[in-house]
Each structure stands twice: as C-alpha cells, then as structure tokens.
Short mmCIF file of C-alpha atoms in Angstrom, two decimals:
data_model
loop_
_atom_site.label_atom_id
_atom_site.label_comp_id
_atom_site.label_asym_id
_atom_site.label_seq_id
_atom_site.Cartn_x
_atom_site.Cartn_y
_atom_site.Cartn_z
CA MET A 1 -16.05 -49.31 16.50
CA VAL A 2 -14.60 -51.77 18.99
CA THR A 3 -10.99 -51.04 19.94
CA ILE A 4 -8.89 -54.08 20.77
CA ALA A 5 -6.39 -52.75 23.28
CA PRO A 6 -3.50 -54.88 24.54
CA GLU A 7 -3.99 -55.50 28.27
CA PRO A 8 -2.42 -58.92 28.82
CA GLU A 9 -2.29 -58.58 32.61
CA GLN A 10 -6.10 -58.38 32.69
CA ARG A 11 -6.58 -61.31 30.33
CA ASP A 12 -4.37 -63.54 32.48
CA GLU A 13 -6.70 -63.16 35.47
CA ILE A 14 -9.39 -65.34 33.89
CA ALA A 15 -9.02 -68.78 32.30
CA PRO A 16 -10.20 -69.29 28.71
CA HIS A 17 -13.92 -69.99 28.55
CA VAL A 18 -16.41 -71.84 26.43
CA VAL A 19 -19.75 -70.05 26.76
CA VAL A 20 -22.66 -72.41 26.14
CA LEU A 21 -25.61 -70.19 25.25
CA PHE A 22 -28.98 -71.90 25.67
CA GLY A 23 -31.78 -70.06 23.89
CA ALA A 24 -29.21 -68.72 21.45
CA ALA A 25 -31.83 -67.77 18.85
CA GLY A 26 -34.15 -66.05 21.32
CA ASP A 27 -34.95 -62.38 21.79
CA LEU A 28 -32.65 -61.78 24.78
CA ALA A 29 -29.76 -63.46 23.00
CA ARG A 30 -30.25 -61.32 19.90
CA ARG A 31 -30.77 -58.01 21.71
CA LYS A 32 -28.23 -58.29 24.51
CA LEU A 33 -26.19 -61.48 24.82
CA LEU A 34 -24.74 -61.91 21.34
CA PRO A 35 -23.80 -58.21 21.02
CA GLY A 36 -22.31 -58.38 24.51
CA LEU A 37 -20.35 -61.54 23.73
CA ALA A 38 -19.06 -59.93 20.55
CA HIS A 39 -17.64 -57.09 22.60
CA LEU A 40 -16.09 -59.48 25.13
CA VAL A 41 -14.59 -61.70 22.43
CA LEU A 42 -12.89 -58.64 20.92
CA SER A 43 -12.01 -56.93 24.19
CA ALA A 44 -8.76 -57.15 26.12
CA LEU A 45 -10.84 -57.21 29.33
CA ALA A 46 -12.02 -60.77 28.70
CA PRO A 47 -10.19 -64.08 28.28
CA ASP A 48 -10.16 -66.17 25.12
CA ILE A 49 -13.78 -67.11 24.47
CA ARG A 50 -15.59 -69.49 22.17
CA VAL A 51 -19.40 -69.60 22.06
CA VAL A 52 -21.48 -72.73 21.50
CA GLY A 53 -25.07 -71.75 20.78
CA THR A 54 -28.01 -74.11 21.17
CA SER A 55 -31.77 -73.69 20.85
CA LEU A 56 -34.81 -75.33 19.27
CA GLU A 57 -34.19 -73.64 15.89
CA ASP A 58 -32.51 -75.79 13.27
CA HIS A 59 -29.51 -73.54 12.52
CA THR A 60 -26.21 -74.59 11.01
CA ASP A 61 -22.94 -73.01 12.12
CA GLU A 62 -23.11 -70.64 9.15
CA SER A 63 -26.72 -69.58 9.58
CA PHE A 64 -26.15 -69.03 13.31
CA ARG A 65 -23.12 -66.87 12.57
CA ASP A 66 -25.16 -64.83 10.09
CA MET A 67 -27.92 -64.38 12.69
CA ALA A 68 -25.40 -63.34 15.34
CA LEU A 69 -23.78 -60.75 13.07
CA ASP A 70 -27.21 -59.39 12.15
CA ALA A 71 -27.99 -59.08 15.87
CA VAL A 72 -24.75 -57.20 16.51
CA ALA A 73 -25.41 -54.86 13.59
CA GLN A 74 -28.96 -54.19 14.75
CA PHE A 75 -28.58 -53.91 18.52
CA SER A 76 -24.95 -53.16 19.41
CA THR A 77 -23.85 -49.59 20.08
CA ARG A 78 -20.36 -50.50 18.84
CA PRO A 79 -20.13 -51.15 15.09
CA LEU A 80 -17.61 -53.78 14.01
CA THR A 81 -15.10 -53.68 11.18
CA ASP A 82 -15.12 -56.50 8.64
CA GLN A 83 -12.07 -57.99 10.33
CA GLN A 84 -13.77 -57.93 13.73
CA LYS A 85 -16.90 -59.52 12.29
CA SER A 86 -14.74 -62.32 10.92
CA VAL A 87 -13.00 -62.82 14.29
CA PHE A 88 -16.29 -62.98 16.20
CA ALA A 89 -18.00 -65.26 13.69
CA GLY A 90 -15.04 -67.61 13.85
CA ARG A 91 -15.64 -68.11 17.59
CA LEU A 92 -19.24 -69.30 17.11
CA THR A 93 -20.60 -72.81 16.62
CA TYR A 94 -24.13 -74.15 16.94
CA VAL A 95 -25.88 -77.35 17.99
CA PRO A 96 -29.67 -77.75 17.66
CA THR A 97 -31.20 -78.81 20.97
CA GLY A 98 -32.93 -81.70 19.22
CA GLU A 99 -29.60 -83.42 18.56
CA GLY A 100 -29.35 -84.27 22.27
CA PRO A 101 -26.80 -84.03 25.11
CA ASP A 102 -24.07 -86.04 23.37
CA ALA A 103 -23.95 -83.70 20.37
CA LEU A 104 -23.76 -80.70 22.72
CA ALA A 105 -20.95 -82.33 24.70
CA ASP A 106 -19.00 -83.02 21.50
CA ALA A 107 -19.32 -79.38 20.38
CA VAL A 108 -18.23 -78.04 23.78
CA ARG A 109 -15.21 -80.34 23.95
CA ALA A 110 -14.21 -79.40 20.40
CA ALA A 111 -14.29 -75.74 21.43
CA GLU A 112 -12.28 -76.54 24.57
CA ALA A 113 -9.63 -78.29 22.48
CA LEU A 114 -9.19 -75.12 20.43
CA LEU A 115 -8.74 -73.01 23.59
CA GLY A 116 -6.28 -75.39 25.25
CA PRO A 117 -5.69 -76.71 28.78
CA GLY A 118 -7.36 -75.04 31.74
CA THR A 119 -10.45 -73.98 29.80
CA LYS A 120 -13.61 -73.50 31.88
CA ARG A 121 -17.28 -73.50 30.94
CA LEU A 122 -19.97 -70.88 31.46
CA HIS A 123 -23.53 -71.99 30.73
CA TYR A 124 -26.01 -69.17 30.12
CA LEU A 125 -29.66 -70.25 30.44
CA SER A 126 -31.48 -67.69 28.29
CA VAL A 127 -34.61 -69.84 28.37
CA PRO A 128 -38.15 -69.58 29.82
CA PRO A 129 -38.37 -70.50 33.53
CA LYS A 130 -40.26 -73.71 32.77
CA ALA A 131 -37.34 -74.90 30.61
CA ALA A 132 -34.57 -74.18 33.13
CA LEU A 133 -34.61 -77.54 34.90
CA ALA A 134 -34.62 -79.39 31.58
CA VAL A 135 -31.45 -77.53 30.63
CA ILE A 136 -29.88 -78.37 34.00
CA ARG A 137 -30.65 -82.05 33.39
CA THR A 138 -29.19 -81.81 29.87
CA LEU A 139 -25.94 -80.42 31.28
CA SER A 140 -25.81 -83.29 33.77
CA SER A 141 -26.47 -85.88 31.05
CA ALA A 142 -23.80 -84.29 28.84
CA ASP A 143 -21.27 -84.38 31.71
CA LEU A 144 -20.70 -80.61 31.39
CA VAL A 145 -21.01 -79.69 35.07
CA GLU A 146 -17.38 -80.02 36.17
CA ASP A 147 -15.26 -76.83 35.89
CA SER A 148 -18.37 -74.88 34.95
CA ARG A 149 -20.63 -72.12 36.20
CA VAL A 150 -24.24 -71.48 35.25
CA ILE A 151 -26.09 -68.17 34.81
CA MET A 152 -29.82 -68.39 35.39
CA GLU A 153 -32.40 -65.82 34.28
CA LYS A 154 -35.36 -64.67 36.39
CA PRO A 155 -37.84 -65.36 37.80
CA PHE A 156 -36.49 -67.78 40.39
CA GLY A 157 -39.73 -69.50 41.31
CA THR A 158 -43.17 -67.93 41.69
CA ASP A 159 -43.54 -68.24 45.47
CA LEU A 160 -41.62 -69.62 48.45
CA ALA A 161 -42.49 -73.28 47.84
CA SER A 162 -41.55 -73.19 44.15
CA ALA A 163 -38.31 -71.29 44.88
CA ILE A 164 -37.28 -73.85 47.50
CA ASP A 165 -38.07 -76.69 45.09
CA LEU A 166 -36.21 -75.01 42.20
CA ASN A 167 -33.13 -74.42 44.36
CA ARG A 168 -33.25 -78.00 45.61
CA GLN A 169 -33.34 -79.46 42.11
CA VAL A 170 -30.62 -77.15 40.77
CA HIS A 171 -28.44 -77.98 43.80
CA GLU A 172 -28.69 -81.67 42.91
CA VAL A 173 -26.50 -80.86 39.89
CA PHE A 174 -24.66 -77.60 40.69
CA ASP A 175 -23.16 -76.39 43.93
CA GLU A 176 -24.40 -72.95 45.06
CA SER A 177 -20.92 -71.53 44.35
CA GLN A 178 -21.41 -72.45 40.68
CA ILE A 179 -24.80 -70.73 40.33
CA PHE A 180 -25.18 -67.09 39.23
CA ARG A 181 -28.76 -65.79 39.36
CA ILE A 182 -28.64 -62.73 37.19
CA ASP A 183 -30.23 -59.33 37.74
CA HIS A 184 -29.13 -57.04 34.93
CA PHE A 185 -30.15 -53.96 36.96
CA LEU A 186 -27.22 -54.55 39.33
CA GLY A 187 -24.84 -54.89 36.39
CA LYS A 188 -25.47 -51.32 35.32
CA GLU A 189 -22.77 -48.76 36.03
CA PRO A 190 -25.14 -46.39 37.88
CA ALA A 191 -26.37 -49.13 40.22
CA GLN A 192 -22.81 -49.81 41.33
CA ASN A 193 -22.24 -46.09 41.65
CA ILE A 194 -24.70 -46.20 44.57
CA LEU A 195 -22.10 -48.10 46.60
CA ALA A 196 -19.39 -45.59 45.73
CA PHE A 197 -21.67 -42.65 46.49
CA ARG A 198 -22.77 -44.04 49.85
CA PHE A 199 -19.58 -45.43 51.27
CA ALA A 200 -16.80 -43.29 49.75
CA ASN A 201 -18.15 -39.86 50.73
CA GLY A 202 -18.07 -38.45 54.22
CA LEU A 203 -20.75 -35.94 53.21
CA PHE A 204 -23.47 -38.54 52.63
CA GLU A 205 -22.62 -41.60 54.74
CA PRO A 206 -23.55 -39.95 58.09
CA ILE A 207 -27.00 -38.83 56.86
CA TRP A 208 -28.04 -42.14 55.27
CA ASN A 209 -30.60 -43.06 57.93
CA ARG A 210 -34.02 -42.37 59.45
CA ASN A 211 -32.81 -39.18 61.20
CA PHE A 212 -32.30 -37.37 57.87
CA ILE A 213 -34.22 -39.34 55.24
CA ASP A 214 -38.01 -39.02 55.14
CA HIS A 215 -38.78 -41.63 52.46
CA VAL A 216 -37.30 -43.36 49.42
CA GLN A 217 -38.82 -44.01 45.97
CA ILE A 218 -37.64 -46.63 43.48
CA ASP A 219 -39.55 -45.98 40.27
CA VAL A 220 -39.15 -48.04 37.08
CA PRO A 221 -42.03 -47.28 34.68
CA GLU A 222 -41.86 -48.76 31.18
CA LYS A 223 -43.47 -47.56 27.96
CA LEU A 224 -43.19 -51.07 26.48
CA ASN A 225 -46.12 -53.45 26.06
CA LEU A 226 -45.86 -57.24 26.24
CA ASP A 227 -43.88 -57.42 23.00
CA GLY A 228 -45.18 -60.91 22.23
CA ARG A 229 -44.43 -62.31 25.73
CA ALA A 230 -48.04 -62.90 26.85
CA GLY A 231 -47.39 -66.55 27.72
CA PHE A 232 -44.61 -65.56 30.11
CA TYR A 233 -46.33 -62.47 31.48
CA GLU A 234 -49.70 -64.09 32.18
CA ALA A 235 -47.97 -66.56 34.50
CA THR A 236 -45.76 -63.91 36.09
CA GLY A 237 -47.15 -60.37 36.26
CA ALA A 238 -45.39 -57.17 37.21
CA TYR A 239 -44.63 -58.15 40.80
CA ARG A 240 -42.87 -61.43 40.06
CA ASP A 241 -41.26 -60.10 36.88
CA MET A 242 -39.84 -56.85 38.24
CA VAL A 243 -40.14 -56.33 41.98
CA VAL A 244 -38.73 -59.54 43.46
CA THR A 245 -35.91 -59.87 40.97
CA HIS A 246 -35.01 -56.21 40.26
CA LEU A 247 -36.45 -53.51 42.50
CA PHE A 248 -35.84 -55.32 45.80
CA GLN A 249 -32.23 -55.92 44.75
CA VAL A 250 -31.75 -52.19 44.12
CA LEU A 251 -33.44 -51.48 47.46
CA ALA A 252 -30.83 -53.67 49.17
CA PHE A 253 -27.99 -51.59 47.68
CA MET A 254 -29.73 -48.46 48.93
CA ALA A 255 -30.41 -49.74 52.45
CA MET A 256 -27.61 -52.12 53.42
CA GLU A 257 -25.02 -51.46 56.11
CA PRO A 258 -21.40 -50.85 55.07
CA PRO A 259 -19.82 -54.21 54.15
CA THR A 260 -16.56 -55.12 55.85
CA ALA A 261 -14.91 -55.28 52.42
CA LEU A 262 -15.85 -54.76 48.79
CA GLU A 263 -15.99 -58.48 48.11
CA PRO A 264 -18.84 -60.89 47.29
CA ARG A 265 -19.41 -62.59 50.65
CA ALA A 266 -19.42 -59.35 52.66
CA ILE A 267 -21.81 -57.58 50.27
CA SER A 268 -24.09 -60.61 50.07
CA ASP A 269 -24.22 -60.79 53.86
CA GLU A 270 -25.32 -57.15 54.14
CA LYS A 271 -27.94 -57.50 51.39
CA ASN A 272 -29.33 -60.56 53.13
CA LYS A 273 -29.61 -58.63 56.41
CA VAL A 274 -31.79 -56.07 54.61
CA PHE A 275 -34.07 -58.80 53.28
CA ARG A 276 -34.31 -60.43 56.71
CA SER A 277 -35.32 -57.05 58.18
CA MET A 278 -38.05 -56.39 55.61
CA GLN A 279 -41.55 -56.54 57.01
CA PRO A 280 -44.04 -58.79 55.18
CA LEU A 281 -45.92 -57.00 52.41
CA GLU A 282 -49.44 -56.17 53.51
CA PRO A 283 -52.03 -56.10 50.69
CA GLU A 284 -53.38 -52.73 51.90
CA ASN A 285 -49.95 -51.24 51.09
CA VAL A 286 -50.06 -52.43 47.47
CA VAL A 287 -51.81 -51.10 44.35
CA ARG A 288 -52.14 -53.50 41.42
CA GLY A 289 -53.17 -52.27 37.99
CA GLN A 290 -53.81 -53.45 34.45
CA TYR A 291 -53.62 -51.19 31.41
CA GLY A 292 -56.66 -50.80 29.22
CA GLY A 293 -56.53 -53.19 26.30
CA TYR A 294 -54.30 -55.76 28.01
CA ARG A 295 -57.00 -58.44 27.81
CA ASP A 296 -57.22 -57.91 24.05
CA GLU A 297 -53.56 -58.84 23.56
CA ALA A 298 -52.87 -62.15 21.82
CA GLY A 299 -52.41 -64.94 24.36
CA VAL A 300 -54.06 -63.08 27.27
CA ALA A 301 -57.08 -64.62 29.00
CA PRO A 302 -60.25 -62.56 28.44
CA GLU A 303 -60.84 -62.24 32.20
CA SER A 304 -57.18 -62.03 33.21
CA GLU A 305 -56.39 -60.66 36.68
CA THR A 306 -52.65 -60.42 35.95
CA GLU A 307 -51.22 -57.08 37.01
CA THR A 308 -49.25 -55.06 34.46
CA PHE A 309 -48.57 -52.40 37.09
CA ILE A 310 -47.71 -52.48 40.77
CA ALA A 311 -46.91 -49.86 43.38
CA LEU A 312 -46.17 -50.72 46.98
CA LYS A 313 -44.98 -49.37 50.31
CA CYS A 314 -42.61 -51.45 52.38
CA TYR A 315 -40.58 -51.02 55.55
CA ILE A 316 -37.21 -52.24 56.77
CA ASP A 317 -37.48 -53.01 60.46
CA ASN A 318 -33.97 -52.21 61.66
CA TRP A 319 -32.23 -49.44 63.57
CA ARG A 320 -31.16 -47.43 60.51
CA TRP A 321 -34.50 -47.42 58.67
CA ALA A 322 -37.20 -47.78 61.34
CA GLY A 323 -40.29 -45.87 60.24
CA VAL A 324 -38.93 -44.86 56.80
CA PRO A 325 -41.28 -45.94 53.98
CA PHE A 326 -39.82 -47.28 50.73
CA TYR A 327 -42.16 -46.75 47.76
CA LEU A 328 -41.68 -48.98 44.70
CA ARG A 329 -43.50 -48.60 41.38
CA THR A 330 -43.23 -50.31 37.99
CA GLY A 331 -45.56 -51.08 35.10
CA LYS A 332 -46.06 -51.55 31.39
CA ARG A 333 -47.52 -49.01 28.92
CA MET A 334 -46.78 -46.05 31.19
CA ALA A 335 -46.13 -42.40 30.36
CA GLU A 336 -42.33 -42.64 30.31
CA GLY A 337 -39.58 -45.21 30.51
CA GLN A 338 -37.41 -44.35 33.52
CA ARG A 339 -35.20 -45.94 36.19
CA ILE A 340 -35.17 -43.55 39.12
CA ILE A 341 -34.19 -43.76 42.78
CA SER A 342 -35.23 -40.66 44.69
CA ILE A 343 -34.34 -39.99 48.33
CA ALA A 344 -36.42 -37.32 50.09
CA PHE A 345 -34.79 -35.64 53.06
CA HIS A 346 -36.63 -34.31 56.09
CA GLU A 347 -37.63 -30.67 55.83
CA PRO A 348 -36.41 -28.20 58.49
CA PRO A 349 -38.58 -28.29 61.63
CA LYS A 350 -39.27 -24.53 61.49
CA SER A 351 -38.93 -21.80 58.87
CA MET A 352 -37.68 -18.26 59.45
CA PHE A 353 -38.52 -17.26 55.89
CA PRO A 354 -41.47 -14.91 55.27
CA ALA A 355 -44.75 -15.91 53.66
CA GLY A 356 -44.46 -15.86 49.89
CA SER A 357 -40.74 -16.65 49.90
CA GLY A 358 -41.36 -19.95 48.12
CA ILE A 359 -40.04 -22.17 50.90
CA GLY A 360 -41.80 -25.54 50.91
CA GLU A 361 -43.61 -24.95 47.61
CA HIS A 362 -41.57 -27.56 45.75
CA GLY A 363 -41.39 -30.27 48.37
CA PRO A 364 -38.37 -31.61 50.26
CA ASP A 365 -34.78 -31.72 49.09
CA HIS A 366 -34.08 -34.79 46.97
CA LEU A 367 -31.09 -36.85 46.00
CA THR A 368 -31.93 -38.59 42.72
CA PHE A 369 -30.14 -41.42 40.91
CA ASP A 370 -30.99 -42.09 37.27
CA LEU A 371 -30.20 -45.78 36.69
CA ALA A 372 -30.53 -45.52 32.92
CA ASP A 373 -27.35 -46.06 30.94
CA ALA A 374 -26.60 -42.30 31.00
CA SER A 375 -26.05 -42.59 34.79
CA LYS A 376 -26.99 -39.24 36.30
CA VAL A 377 -27.13 -37.99 39.89
CA SER A 378 -28.91 -34.85 41.05
CA LEU A 379 -29.11 -33.11 44.42
CA SER A 380 -31.94 -30.57 44.69
CA PHE A 381 -32.11 -27.83 47.31
CA TYR A 382 -33.60 -24.39 47.96
CA GLY A 383 -31.50 -21.35 47.10
CA LYS A 384 -32.07 -17.62 46.93
CA ARG A 385 -33.26 -16.15 43.67
CA PRO A 386 -30.89 -13.32 42.60
CA GLY A 387 -32.33 -9.87 43.18
CA PRO A 388 -33.96 -7.89 45.95
CA GLY A 389 -35.92 -9.55 48.71
CA MET A 390 -35.84 -13.17 49.87
CA LYS A 391 -37.42 -15.30 47.15
CA LEU A 392 -36.39 -18.97 47.05
CA ASP A 393 -36.20 -21.32 44.08
CA LYS A 394 -35.52 -25.03 43.85
CA LEU A 395 -32.02 -25.50 42.41
CA SER A 396 -29.96 -28.60 41.67
CA MET A 397 -26.42 -29.85 41.30
CA GLN A 398 -26.12 -32.57 38.67
CA PHE A 399 -23.57 -35.10 37.51
CA SER A 400 -23.68 -37.24 34.38
CA LEU A 401 -21.44 -40.14 33.42
CA ALA A 402 -21.29 -38.64 29.92
CA GLU A 403 -19.19 -35.81 31.36
CA VAL A 404 -16.22 -37.99 32.34
CA GLU A 405 -13.41 -39.02 30.04
CA GLN A 406 -13.92 -42.73 30.78
CA ALA A 407 -17.56 -42.76 29.62
CA GLY A 408 -16.59 -44.83 26.58
CA ASP A 409 -15.11 -47.56 28.80
CA VAL A 410 -18.43 -48.52 30.37
CA LEU A 411 -19.39 -52.16 30.03
CA GLU A 412 -23.05 -52.84 29.40
CA ALA A 413 -24.85 -54.71 32.17
CA TYR A 414 -24.84 -58.18 30.61
CA GLU A 415 -21.19 -57.84 29.55
CA ARG A 416 -20.13 -56.97 33.08
CA LEU A 417 -22.14 -59.78 34.64
CA ILE A 418 -20.89 -62.42 32.19
CA LEU A 419 -17.34 -61.30 32.94
CA ASP A 420 -17.99 -61.42 36.69
CA ALA A 421 -19.38 -64.94 36.39
CA MET A 422 -16.23 -66.01 34.56
CA ARG A 423 -14.25 -64.64 37.49
CA GLY A 424 -16.49 -66.40 39.99
CA ASP A 425 -17.47 -63.03 41.49
CA HIS A 426 -20.96 -63.24 43.07
CA THR A 427 -21.07 -59.58 44.19
CA LEU A 428 -23.80 -58.52 41.74
CA PHE A 429 -25.74 -61.80 41.76
CA THR A 430 -28.54 -63.13 43.94
CA THR A 431 -28.24 -66.08 46.32
CA ALA A 432 -30.73 -68.85 47.09
CA ALA A 433 -31.16 -67.43 50.61
CA ASP A 434 -31.98 -63.97 49.18
CA ILE A 435 -34.62 -65.30 46.86
CA GLU A 436 -36.29 -67.55 49.41
CA ARG A 437 -36.48 -64.72 51.98
CA LEU A 438 -38.05 -62.35 49.43
CA TRP A 439 -40.73 -64.91 48.57
CA GLU A 440 -41.34 -65.34 52.30
CA VAL A 441 -41.84 -61.55 52.63
CA SER A 442 -44.18 -61.68 49.63
CA ALA A 443 -46.46 -64.37 51.04
CA PRO A 444 -49.26 -62.11 52.40
CA LEU A 445 -49.53 -60.32 49.05
CA LEU A 446 -49.49 -63.51 46.99
CA GLU A 447 -52.14 -65.11 49.22
CA ASN A 448 -54.42 -62.05 49.07
CA PRO A 449 -53.36 -59.92 46.08
CA GLY A 450 -56.35 -57.59 46.09
CA PRO A 451 -58.15 -56.08 43.10
CA VAL A 452 -56.59 -55.15 39.77
CA ARG A 453 -57.43 -51.53 38.96
CA PRO A 454 -57.57 -50.25 35.38
CA TYR A 455 -55.31 -47.48 34.11
CA PHE A 456 -54.97 -45.74 30.78
CA PRO A 457 -52.00 -46.61 28.56
CA GLY A 458 -49.61 -43.66 28.64
CA SER A 459 -50.56 -42.70 32.22
CA TRP A 460 -48.71 -43.09 35.52
CA GLY A 461 -50.94 -45.89 36.83
CA PRO A 462 -54.24 -46.16 38.70
CA ASP A 463 -55.44 -43.17 40.74
CA ALA A 464 -55.06 -45.17 43.95
CA ILE A 465 -51.28 -44.67 43.85
CA HIS A 466 -51.74 -41.14 45.22
CA GLN A 467 -53.48 -42.41 48.34
CA LEU A 468 -50.73 -45.00 48.77
CA ILE A 469 -47.97 -42.39 48.97
CA ALA A 470 -49.91 -39.59 50.73
CA PRO A 471 -48.99 -37.20 52.32
CA HIS A 472 -46.01 -37.41 49.97
CA SER A 473 -46.15 -37.31 46.17
CA TRP A 474 -44.50 -39.33 43.43
CA ARG A 475 -41.23 -37.90 42.17
CA LEU A 476 -42.10 -38.87 38.60
CA PRO A 477 -43.05 -37.10 36.42
CA PHE A 478 -40.25 -34.59 37.02
CA GLU A 479 -41.06 -30.90 37.18
CA ARG A 480 -37.52 -30.10 36.01
CA ALA A 481 -35.57 -31.74 33.21
CA TRP A 482 -32.08 -33.14 33.50
CA ARG A 483 -29.49 -30.79 32.11
CA GLU A 484 -27.75 -32.10 29.01
CA LYS A 485 -24.04 -31.81 28.33
CA LYS A 486 -23.28 -28.85 26.04
#
C-alpha cells in the first residue's frame, strides 16, 4: 500500500508538472510508466502532477483511467486503496493522437490551469524510434516546447550518421538542456550504489585500476523472447538495443575517474572521458548469436541475420585501465535473467601454499554487483577451512539492500528518472556527445559485423564466447548462490 507521508519541504523543490505521456496505451506505459506515475502522484517526494495521455488508441478519459488502474493493479508492487485509486484516476486525462496538436494543447493547458501558476511540462516519448521526430514536431506545432523538458527512449539512432541527424532535428525544437535520453539501468538503486561504493570507501578506491584489477565482466542475459516486438528488434538487434544504450553506460560508471562533485555536469564530463578513451570495437573481439527458432517468430525475416545475442571484449585506452579487458554479454532466450557486474582481481604472483591446498582452484577473487532490484554486493576470497592442515575454500562477504531498514523507500528506476527530469538533473541521463561517440566507437563492428552463430534457447550463448574470454572464464553461471535473508 502506498503511504502518503507529509514532506512539504521536498515537494517545494519542484514546480507542479503536467506530464504528457505519448504512447500512453503501449506496453512500456502499462508495465512501468503508469504504475510509476501513480506512485509519484501519491508520494510526498514529487510535486503536484497531472497526466495527459495520448496515443493512437481511441480512448476516452474514463476508459484511459480504467486502463491505467488495471495497469497499476497488474504491474505495481504497491497496491492502492480505493481512495488512492480515486486520487490517481482524477489526475488523468486523455487525447487521441488523431485529434491533432490543437486538441493536445487544449488538454495540456486545461491541466496547467488546474495546477496553477508556475506549472512546467514534462513530455515522455514512450514511442517507437521512427515516431520520435513526429512527436517532436507535434509538440512544436502545439506550442508546448516552452517551460518543458522531454524524455526520449532508446535507441538514439542506429549508427553515427543517424544519431547526428536525430540530434540535429531534435535540437531544432529543444535545447540540449531540455532533453533527457533515458537509460533505466542507471536509474536503478544498485547502479547508483556503484558510485557510493567506489568513491566513498578508502578500502576500494585505491585498488580500482589496472594494478589490481585483471578484468571486468558486465553480464545481462535475459530469459525473455521478443514478446511481440519483432518489428522493433529486426531493425535493432541486441547490440543497438542493449549495449550502446545500457551496458556501455554501466561501464562508464565502473570506469570513470572521480568527478569533482556529485552533480550532473561533473559526472557527465567523466563519463564522456571514458567514452573518448574507448578503443574502436574490432569485429574479431565480438561474438554475435541468434537463438534457434528466432526466424520462425512472427514478423522475423526467414533469412534474418539480426543478432539476439552479443558478447564482446573492449578496452579503455587511458592510464587507469590500460590493458584491462572489459567483457560484455547480453542476449535473449538465455539460461537465466541476470544483471551482473563482476570485477576479477589479480591473483598473487607466487603461492606458498602446498599442493592440494585448493589455492587457485576457484579462480581469482571477485567483487560482484547484482544490478537487479534486490541490489546485492559480494566479495569473494580464499579462506582456511576449519580443521587440521591448510585446506582453502572460496568464501564470500555479502550485502543485500533487503537487509537495510530503508529498503521500502527505494524508488523504481523509471520513478527516479522521471523525478530527476522534473528537477532538471541530467546526472543519470545520456548526452548527445555520449551517444555520438559510442556510435563512432561502434563503426568497425557495424561496417563488418561478422557471422551470426546459432545457440540453443536456454543456454549461455554460442560456444565461441569461451574463446573470446580465454584464458578467463565467464562468471555466470555462478557456482555459489547468493545468500538469502533469514
């Protein structure tokens, strides 16, 4: 149940907002955005909010409210009371896209009148990439650009030329300061915990470099299939869908230098330095795969070469990370759904322990971040097995967000990012310069992508991934399970 706590000093920080939700009847809106907006509407963390939904579906205000409440009931982790349902529904109105820019403008200004002077606008483009520019033009025609910010969903182009062109056309309407390119991975509590872990602890900050770290893995396998998104996926593939917009952003948090302050410009500057230091992706350091049966999916070309899996090795050519490989892997229809960052430390140069002690049998020491909502961190190390003799076992120290008293206060990723956009805080968003540099790094791979190798659904990808990471091995699947809170 949502608790509405009085925190007026937090509400006063942000002006009232009209959220214009494009694609309001789509899958993302139903699964994430409407439940998230319900929580923000009812939360003391957010300002006064009214939501104007618009999409191709011919909803009325009432039918849209019914759909939104159904979405909250089905997908929210926070059940609402009848009173809270009534409050949220009362903040929703709807305009079919077919009624044109003037009807949308009238609905937004009616919502603004209810919120009073000083109200700002936040436009959320939960639409396919090919529709984004049409929405931008609609906002311009409706005169809804002033005092507004716009959240754009991935992907941001499909290569360097298209990204430059997209940014150019969006900048004709919105200033860069108004644009928030969203990556929900960075909105997750555990992703932000990386910054706290790295820069707030004297134990780890000095060893976060090539002298102590052997390699890094960022591993995001998914059990999901296309889920009816063949049209989008055929034009995108795993690399454009996941690596450019998600995994590289996480890599930047892992690899960046300490920012001068915990504020948007300083963090963005350090992320951009990481991207500028990335070496171009060579096709021989990439494994592309396609799960068996993909070409039989509705909407997929019978001879499709779209990858549903990708694993790659990349390098950051700077003083801190010279020679340290970063291994990234993601794919559909894999054995498990995980979001893991695993840092492997160098092993000792020599061992004084006798043969048969167990030293080295379980690989190097690892620091592991679980970026799933449970937010876990584990540090593995060798320790002596109790008893006579010197027999070593791999042990671990673990932390879980579920163990802290504030676990119930966690905002879900989209809620946090919507709130940050209302504040004008770009810390967890991607800039035009970031995106264009990442497409520049990607150019060798996109020009010569290499073969697509088959893999079995429910596996960990094509066999070639083991040659890619040799002499190391993939951290997933885990040999040891996370400990659960008792």
